[in-house]
Coordinates of C-alpha atoms in Angstrom, one line a residue:
M1 CA 3.0 35.9 -16.3
P2 CA 5.6 37.9 -18.1
Q3 CA 6.4 35.0 -20.5
R4 CA 2.8 34.7 -21.5
Q5 CA 2.4 38.4 -22.0
A6 CA 5.4 38.3 -24.2
G7 CA 3.8 35.6 -26.4
L8 CA 5.1 32.3 -24.9
L9 CA 1.8 30.5 -24.3
Y10 CA 2.9 27.0 -23.5
S11 CA 6.1 24.9 -23.1
Q12 CA 6.7 21.3 -22.2
F13 CA 9.7 18.9 -22.3
Y14 CA 9.1 15.1 -22.3
S15 CA 10.7 11.9 -23.3
S16 CA 9.2 10.2 -26.3
V17 CA 9.9 6.8 -24.6
K18 CA 6.5 7.3 -23.0
E19 CA 5.0 6.2 -26.4
I20 CA 5.7 2.6 -25.4
W21 CA 3.0 2.8 -22.7
Q22 CA 0.5 5.2 -24.2
H23 CA -2.0 2.4 -25.0
I24 CA -1.5 0.5 -21.7
G25 CA -3.9 1.2 -18.9
G26 CA -7.6 0.7 -18.0
G27 CA -10.4 1.5 -15.7
L28 CA -10.6 1.2 -12.0
S29 CA -12.1 -1.9 -10.3
H30 CA -12.2 -3.2 -6.7
D31 CA -13.1 -6.7 -7.7
P32 CA -10.2 -9.1 -6.9
V33 CA -10.9 -11.3 -9.9
A34 CA -11.0 -8.3 -12.3
L35 CA -7.9 -6.8 -10.8
T36 CA -5.9 -10.1 -11.2
R37 CA -7.0 -10.4 -14.8
A38 CA -6.1 -6.7 -15.4
Y39 CA -2.7 -7.2 -13.8
L40 CA -1.8 -10.2 -16.0
Y41 CA -3.2 -8.5 -19.1
I42 CA -1.2 -5.3 -18.5
K43 CA 2.0 -7.4 -18.0
R44 CA 1.4 -9.1 -21.4
R45 CA 0.8 -5.7 -23.0
C46 CA 4.0 -4.3 -21.6
H47 CA 6.0 -7.3 -22.8
T48 CA 4.5 -6.8 -26.3
A49 CA 5.1 -3.1 -26.2
L50 CA 8.8 -3.5 -25.3
Q51 CA 9.3 -6.1 -28.0
G52 CA 7.7 -3.9 -30.6
S53 CA 9.9 -0.9 -29.7
S54 CA 13.3 -2.6 -30.4
Q55 CA 13.7 -0.8 -33.8
K56 CA 12.5 2.6 -32.6
I57 CA 14.5 5.7 -31.7
F58 CA 13.5 7.8 -28.6
G59 CA 14.6 11.1 -27.4
L60 CA 13.7 14.3 -25.5
R61 CA 11.1 16.5 -27.2
E62 CA 10.4 20.1 -26.7
E63 CA 7.1 21.7 -27.5
H64 CA 6.5 25.5 -27.5
R65 CA 3.4 27.3 -28.4
V66 CA 3.7 31.0 -29.1
S67 CA 1.4 33.8 -30.3
W68 CA 1.4 34.8 -33.9
D69 CA 3.1 38.1 -33.2
L70 CA 6.0 36.4 -31.4
F71 CA 6.3 33.8 -34.2
R72 CA 6.6 36.6 -36.8
A73 CA 9.2 38.4 -34.6
I74 CA 11.3 35.2 -34.3
H75 CA 11.0 34.5 -38.0
T76 CA 12.2 38.0 -38.8
V77 CA 15.3 37.7 -36.6
M78 CA 16.2 34.3 -37.9
R79 CA 15.9 35.5 -41.5
G80 CA 18.0 38.5 -40.7
Q81 CA 20.8 36.3 -39.3
Y82 CA 20.4 33.5 -41.9
L83 CA 20.1 31.0 -39.1
Y84 CA 17.5 28.9 -41.0
R85 CA 20.3 27.9 -43.5
T86 CA 22.8 27.0 -40.8
R87 CA 23.2 23.4 -39.6
I88 CA 23.4 23.0 -35.9
P89 CA 26.8 21.5 -35.1
R90 CA 26.9 18.1 -33.3
T91 CA 27.9 18.1 -29.7
P92 CA 30.9 15.9 -28.8
V93 CA 29.7 12.9 -26.8
A94 CA 32.1 13.7 -24.0
E95 CA 30.6 17.1 -23.6
A96 CA 26.9 16.2 -24.2
P97 CA 24.5 17.3 -21.4
F98 CA 22.5 14.2 -21.9
Y99 CA 22.8 10.4 -22.1
S100 CA 22.9 8.7 -25.4
L101 CA 22.0 5.0 -25.1
P102 CA 21.2 2.3 -27.7
T103 CA 17.5 1.4 -27.8
P104 CA 18.2 -2.3 -26.8
T105 CA 20.1 -1.1 -23.7
L106 CA 17.3 1.1 -22.6
L107 CA 14.6 -1.5 -23.2
S108 CA 16.6 -4.2 -21.4
W109 CA 17.0 -1.8 -18.4
L110 CA 13.2 -1.2 -18.5
Y111 CA 12.6 -5.0 -18.5
W112 CA 14.9 -5.5 -15.6
S113 CA 13.5 -2.6 -13.5
I114 CA 9.9 -3.5 -14.1
N115 CA 10.5 -7.1 -13.2
K116 CA 12.4 -6.0 -10.1
F117 CA 9.4 -4.1 -8.6
C118 CA 6.8 -6.7 -9.9
I119 CA 8.7 -9.4 -8.1
G120 CA 8.8 -7.3 -4.9
F121 CA 5.0 -6.7 -5.1
K122 CA 4.2 -10.4 -5.8
M123 CA 6.7 -11.6 -3.1
V124 CA 4.9 -9.5 -0.4
Y125 CA 1.5 -10.5 -1.7
S126 CA 2.4 -14.2 -1.5
L127 CA 3.3 -13.9 2.2
N128 CA -0.4 -13.3 3.0
N129 CA -3.3 -15.7 2.7
R130 CA -5.8 -15.2 -0.1
H131 CA -8.4 -13.6 2.2
F132 CA -6.6 -10.5 3.5
V133 CA -3.3 -8.6 3.4
T134 CA -1.9 -7.1 6.6
W135 CA -1.6 -3.3 6.9
E136 CA 2.2 -3.4 7.1
H137 CA 2.4 -5.6 4.0
T138 CA -0.1 -3.3 2.2
R139 CA 2.3 -0.3 2.8
V140 CA 5.2 -2.2 1.2
I141 CA 3.1 -3.2 -1.7
L142 CA 2.1 0.4 -2.2
M143 CA 5.8 1.3 -2.2
F144 CA 6.6 -1.2 -4.9
L145 CA 3.6 -0.1 -7.0
R146 CA 4.5 3.6 -6.6
C147 CA 8.1 2.9 -7.8
L148 CA 6.7 0.8 -10.7
Q149 CA 4.5 3.7 -11.8
F150 CA 7.5 5.8 -12.7
L151 CA 8.8 3.1 -15.1
Y152 CA 5.6 3.2 -17.0
T153 CA 4.6 6.8 -17.1
G154 CA 7.8 8.7 -16.3
G155 CA 7.4 11.7 -14.1
L156 CA 9.7 13.5 -11.7
L157 CA 10.7 11.6 -8.6
Q158 CA 11.5 14.9 -6.9
R159 CA 7.8 15.7 -6.7
V160 CA 7.0 12.5 -4.7
S161 CA 8.3 13.1 -1.2
G162 CA 7.7 9.4 -0.2
C163 CA 10.2 8.3 -2.8
W164 CA 12.6 11.2 -3.1
R165 CA 13.2 12.5 0.4
D166 CA 14.7 10.7 3.4
I167 CA 13.7 12.5 6.6
W168 CA 11.8 15.8 7.0
F169 CA 9.4 17.4 9.4
Q170 CA 5.9 18.9 9.0
P171 CA 4.0 21.3 11.3
D172 CA 1.5 19.3 13.4
P173 CA -0.2 21.0 16.4
R174 CA -1.2 17.5 17.7
Q175 CA 2.5 16.6 18.4
P176 CA 4.2 17.6 21.7
D177 CA 6.9 19.7 19.8
G178 CA 4.5 20.8 17.1
L179 CA 6.3 18.8 14.4
R180 CA 5.5 15.5 12.7
R181 CA 8.4 13.4 11.5
R182 CA 8.1 12.0 8.0
E183 CA 10.3 9.5 6.1
G184 CA 10.6 8.3 2.5
L185 CA 12.9 6.0 0.5
G186 CA 15.6 8.6 0.2
F187 CA 16.2 8.3 -3.6
Q188 CA 17.8 11.7 -3.6
Q189 CA 20.5 10.6 -1.2
S190 CA 21.2 7.3 -3.1
M191 CA 21.3 9.1 -6.5
E192 CA 23.9 11.6 -5.2
R193 CA 26.0 8.8 -3.7
Y194 CA 25.7 6.0 -6.1
G195 CA 24.1 7.4 -9.3
Y196 CA 21.2 4.9 -8.9
T197 CA 18.0 4.8 -6.9
W198 CA 19.0 2.1 -4.4
L199 CA 16.5 1.6 -1.5
L200 CA 17.8 2.8 1.8
D201 CA 18.1 0.2 4.6
K202 CA 14.5 0.7 5.9
L203 CA 13.0 -2.7 4.9
D204 CA 13.1 -5.9 6.9
W205 CA 13.8 -8.3 4.0
G206 CA 12.9 -11.3 6.2
T207 CA 9.3 -10.2 6.9
M208 CA 9.0 -7.7 4.0
T209 CA 7.8 -4.9 6.2
F210 CA 9.3 -1.5 7.1
R211 CA 11.8 -1.9 9.9
Y212 CA 11.3 -0.3 13.3
P213 CA 11.4 2.7 14.0
F214 CA 11.1 3.7 10.3
A215 CA 7.7 2.1 10.0
L216 CA 6.2 4.7 12.3
Y217 CA 7.1 7.5 9.9
M218 CA 7.0 6.1 6.3
M219 CA 4.8 8.0 3.9
F220 CA 3.3 4.9 2.2
D221 CA -0.3 4.8 3.2
N222 CA -3.5 4.2 1.2
P223 CA -5.5 7.5 0.7
S224 CA -8.5 5.7 -0.7
L225 CA -8.7 3.4 2.3
Q226 CA -8.2 6.3 4.7
A227 CA -11.0 8.2 2.9
A228 CA -13.4 5.3 2.8
Y229 CA -13.0 4.6 6.5
R230 CA -12.5 8.1 7.9
A231 CA -15.9 7.9 9.6
R232 CA -14.8 4.8 11.4
Y233 CA -11.1 5.8 11.9
A234 CA -11.0 4.8 15.6
Q235 CA -12.1 1.2 14.8
V236 CA -9.8 1.0 11.8
R237 CA -6.9 2.3 13.8
D238 CA -7.7 -0.3 16.6
V239 CA -7.8 -3.2 14.1
R240 CA -4.5 -2.0 12.6
Q241 CA -2.9 -2.1 16.0
D242 CA -4.1 -5.6 16.5
F243 CA -2.6 -6.8 13.2
L244 CA 0.7 -5.1 14.1
R245 CA 0.7 -7.1 17.3
I246 CA 0.1 -10.3 15.4
I247 CA 3.2 -9.5 13.2
Q248 CA 5.3 -8.7 16.2
I249 CA 4.3 -12.0 17.9
H250 CA 5.1 -13.8 14.7
R251 CA 8.6 -12.3 14.7
W252 CA 9.1 -13.4 18.4
M253 CA 7.9 -16.9 17.6
E254 CA 10.4 -17.2 14.8
E255 CA 13.2 -15.8 17.0
F256 CA 12.5 -18.1 19.9
S257 CA 11.2 -21.1 18.0
A258 CA 13.9 -23.3 19.6
V259 CA 12.9 -22.4 23.2
L260 CA 9.8 -24.4 24.0
C261 CA 8.6 -22.5 27.1
C262 CA 8.9 -19.1 25.2
L263 CA 7.1 -20.6 22.2
E264 CA 4.2 -21.9 24.4
L265 CA 3.9 -18.5 26.1
L266 CA 3.8 -16.7 22.7
E267 CA 1.1 -19.1 21.5
D268 CA -1.0 -18.4 24.5
L269 CA -0.5 -14.6 23.9
L270 CA -1.7 -15.2 20.3
Q271 CA -4.8 -17.0 21.5
Q272 CA -5.6 -14.3 24.1
L273 CA -5.2 -11.6 21.5
C274 CA -7.6 -13.4 19.2
L275 CA -10.2 -13.8 22.0
C276 CA -9.8 -10.1 22.9
I277 CA -10.5 -9.1 19.2
F278 CA -13.5 -11.5 19.3
R279 CA -14.9 -9.6 22.3
K280 CA -14.4 -6.3 20.5
D281 CA -16.4 -7.6 17.5
V282 CA -19.2 -8.9 19.6
F283 CA -19.7 -5.7 21.6
T284 CA -19.3 -3.6 18.5
H285 CA -22.2 -5.5 17.0
V286 CA -24.4 -4.8 20.0
Q287 CA -23.0 -1.4 20.9
H288 CA -26.5 0.2 20.8
L289 CA -27.6 -2.1 23.6
L290 CA -24.8 -1.1 26.0
R291 CA -24.9 1.5 28.8
P292 CA -22.9 4.6 27.8
E293 CA -20.5 4.4 30.7
H294 CA -19.5 0.8 29.8
V295 CA -19.1 1.3 26.0
A296 CA -15.4 2.2 26.1
R297 CA -14.4 -0.9 28.2
A298 CA -16.6 -3.2 26.1
L299 CA -15.2 -2.0 22.7
A300 CA -11.7 -2.3 24.0
G301 CA -12.3 -6.0 24.7
E302 CA -11.9 -5.7 28.4
V303 CA -15.4 -7.1 29.4
P304 CA -15.4 -11.0 29.6
L305 CA -18.2 -12.8 27.8
Y306 CA -19.7 -14.2 31.0
W307 CA -23.3 -13.8 32.0
S308 CA -22.3 -12.0 35.2
S309 CA -20.1 -9.6 33.2
V310 CA -22.5 -8.9 30.3
E311 CA -25.7 -8.4 32.2
P312 CA -24.6 -5.2 34.2
I313 CA -23.4 -3.4 31.1
L314 CA -26.7 -3.8 29.1
I315 CA -29.4 -1.2 29.1
E316 CA -32.5 -1.9 31.2
S317 CA -34.8 -2.7 28.3
V318 CA -32.7 -5.8 27.3
Q319 CA -32.0 -7.1 30.8
P320 CA -31.6 -9.9 31.6
P321 CA -29.9 -11.5 28.6
V322 CA -32.1 -14.2 27.0
L323 CA -31.0 -17.4 25.2
L324 CA -32.9 -18.1 22.0
Q325 CA -34.7 -21.4 21.9
G326 CA -37.1 -23.1 19.5
N327 CA -37.3 -25.3 16.5
R328 CA -36.6 -22.5 14.0
V329 CA -33.3 -21.5 15.7
A330 CA -30.4 -22.5 13.5
V331 CA -28.0 -22.8 16.4
K332 CA -29.2 -25.5 18.8
S333 CA -25.9 -26.6 20.5
I334 CA -22.6 -25.1 21.6
D335 CA -20.8 -27.2 19.0
T336 CA -22.9 -25.6 16.2
L337 CA -22.3 -22.1 17.7
Y338 CA -18.5 -22.8 17.8
A339 CA -18.4 -24.0 14.2
W340 CA -20.5 -21.0 13.1
L341 CA -18.2 -18.5 14.8
W342 CA -14.7 -20.1 14.4
E343 CA -14.7 -22.8 11.7
W344 CA -13.7 -21.8 8.1
K345 CA -13.4 -25.1 6.2
D346 CA -17.0 -26.4 6.5
G347 CA -18.5 -24.3 3.7
Q348 CA -22.1 -25.0 5.0
Y349 CA -22.9 -21.8 7.0
D350 CA -24.0 -18.5 5.7
R351 CA -22.2 -16.2 8.2
H352 CA -23.4 -13.0 6.6
G353 CA -21.2 -10.1 7.9
W354 CA -19.4 -12.2 10.5
K355 CA -17.5 -14.1 7.8
D356 CA -15.0 -11.2 7.4
K357 CA -14.9 -10.0 11.0
P358 CA -11.3 -9.1 12.2
Y359 CA -11.3 -11.8 14.8
R360 CA -11.8 -14.5 12.1
M361 CA -9.0 -13.1 10.0
V362 CA -6.7 -12.9 13.0
Y363 CA -7.7 -16.4 14.1
R364 CA -6.9 -17.9 10.7
Q365 CA -3.6 -16.0 10.5
G366 CA -2.7 -17.1 14.0
Y367 CA -3.5 -20.7 13.1
E368 CA -1.2 -20.5 10.1
I369 CA 1.6 -18.9 12.1
I370 CA 1.5 -21.7 14.7
Q371 CA 1.4 -24.3 12.0
Q372 CA 4.3 -22.7 10.2
I373 CA 6.5 -22.5 13.3
R374 CA 5.6 -26.0 14.6
D375 CA 6.3 -27.6 11.2

C-alpha cells in the first residue's frame, strides 16, 4: 500500500468508552445452568462497571504507528514551523464535528439501552417453556443479543447487514429469478429519518416473532446451529416447519377463541399435527428397516401406524412385525407404552433419546396452548 511504503504502518480510531467493558466476558459453554449463571454474573459486572465509571472522562482516541524515517521527517517539519509551541485552538461547540456529552448522560443512556435489549431477550425467552425455544423465537432472541453486543463492544453497525440494511438482493442460482431477497432491521433508514436506531415495523409484538412476510427474509439465523446440523439439514428444516405450523395454529386459536366450532377444529388440527410428527419420529428411528421406495412417505408421516400399513413397507428380513413378550420386557401393557411415549410428569421412566424427540416437544407445547386458550 502507498501509505505503508511512505511510512504509515498502522492507524486506528476508537472510543475509550470501551474501557468500561474490557474485563467483562468469558468462555463459551453450551450448558444451560452455566449459561444462566454467566448471564447473571455479566449483568452484575456491567452494573458495577457503569457505577465505577461515573467520574471518568471518555473520548475518541487516535493511534498511528509510523516508521522511524517518517517520524524524523514529521519532527523536522514541525520544528521548522514551530508547531510544537502552538496551542491548538478550541473548536466552538456549535461547529464541533463531534458530540460532547457529560459522562452521567452517556452512562444513563447505556443503562437504558442495555436494559431495553435485555428485557426484549428475557421477554421472548419467557414465552417458551423451560425445555425448548421455538425457532422463530430463537431468531428474535438472536436479534436482541446482536443489538446488545454493540452496546458492550462498540463496532460499526454499517458492517452488519442484518442490523443496518432494510431490503437487498443477493445472487442465488437456486431462485427462479436468480436472486435471493434479504431483509434486516433497517437502522440506516431510521437513523437518517429520526436520528435514532428505532426498529422498523417487522415484529409482531403480540407473539414476539417476525411478522409475515418479513420472517421469510430476515437475516437473523444461528450459524452454529446450522453448521452443527448441516448433515441433517432436511430433518432440521422439516422440524422447523412443524414448529412454524404450531405457532400459526396458536395465532388462529387466539384469534378465534370465542368461536367454539373453530376452536375445536383447530384443536383437532393440533392433535393431528402432533400425531404426524410422532409417525415421523418412529419411522426415522427404524429407517434402516424400511424399503427404499417407501422411505420418503414414511419419513413424511404419511404412513399410519397400523399393522396392515407398516408390514408392507418393511424389508423382508424383518417381516412380519413381532411384538416383544416376556418377563424382562419393561412394557407389558398399552397403558405403560402410552405413559412411556407421551407422559412427562411421572419422572419414573428412562426414555433415553426419546425424551427430547420433536413429537414430545410439540405435544407439550400443544397441551400448554390448549390450556392457555381454554383458561
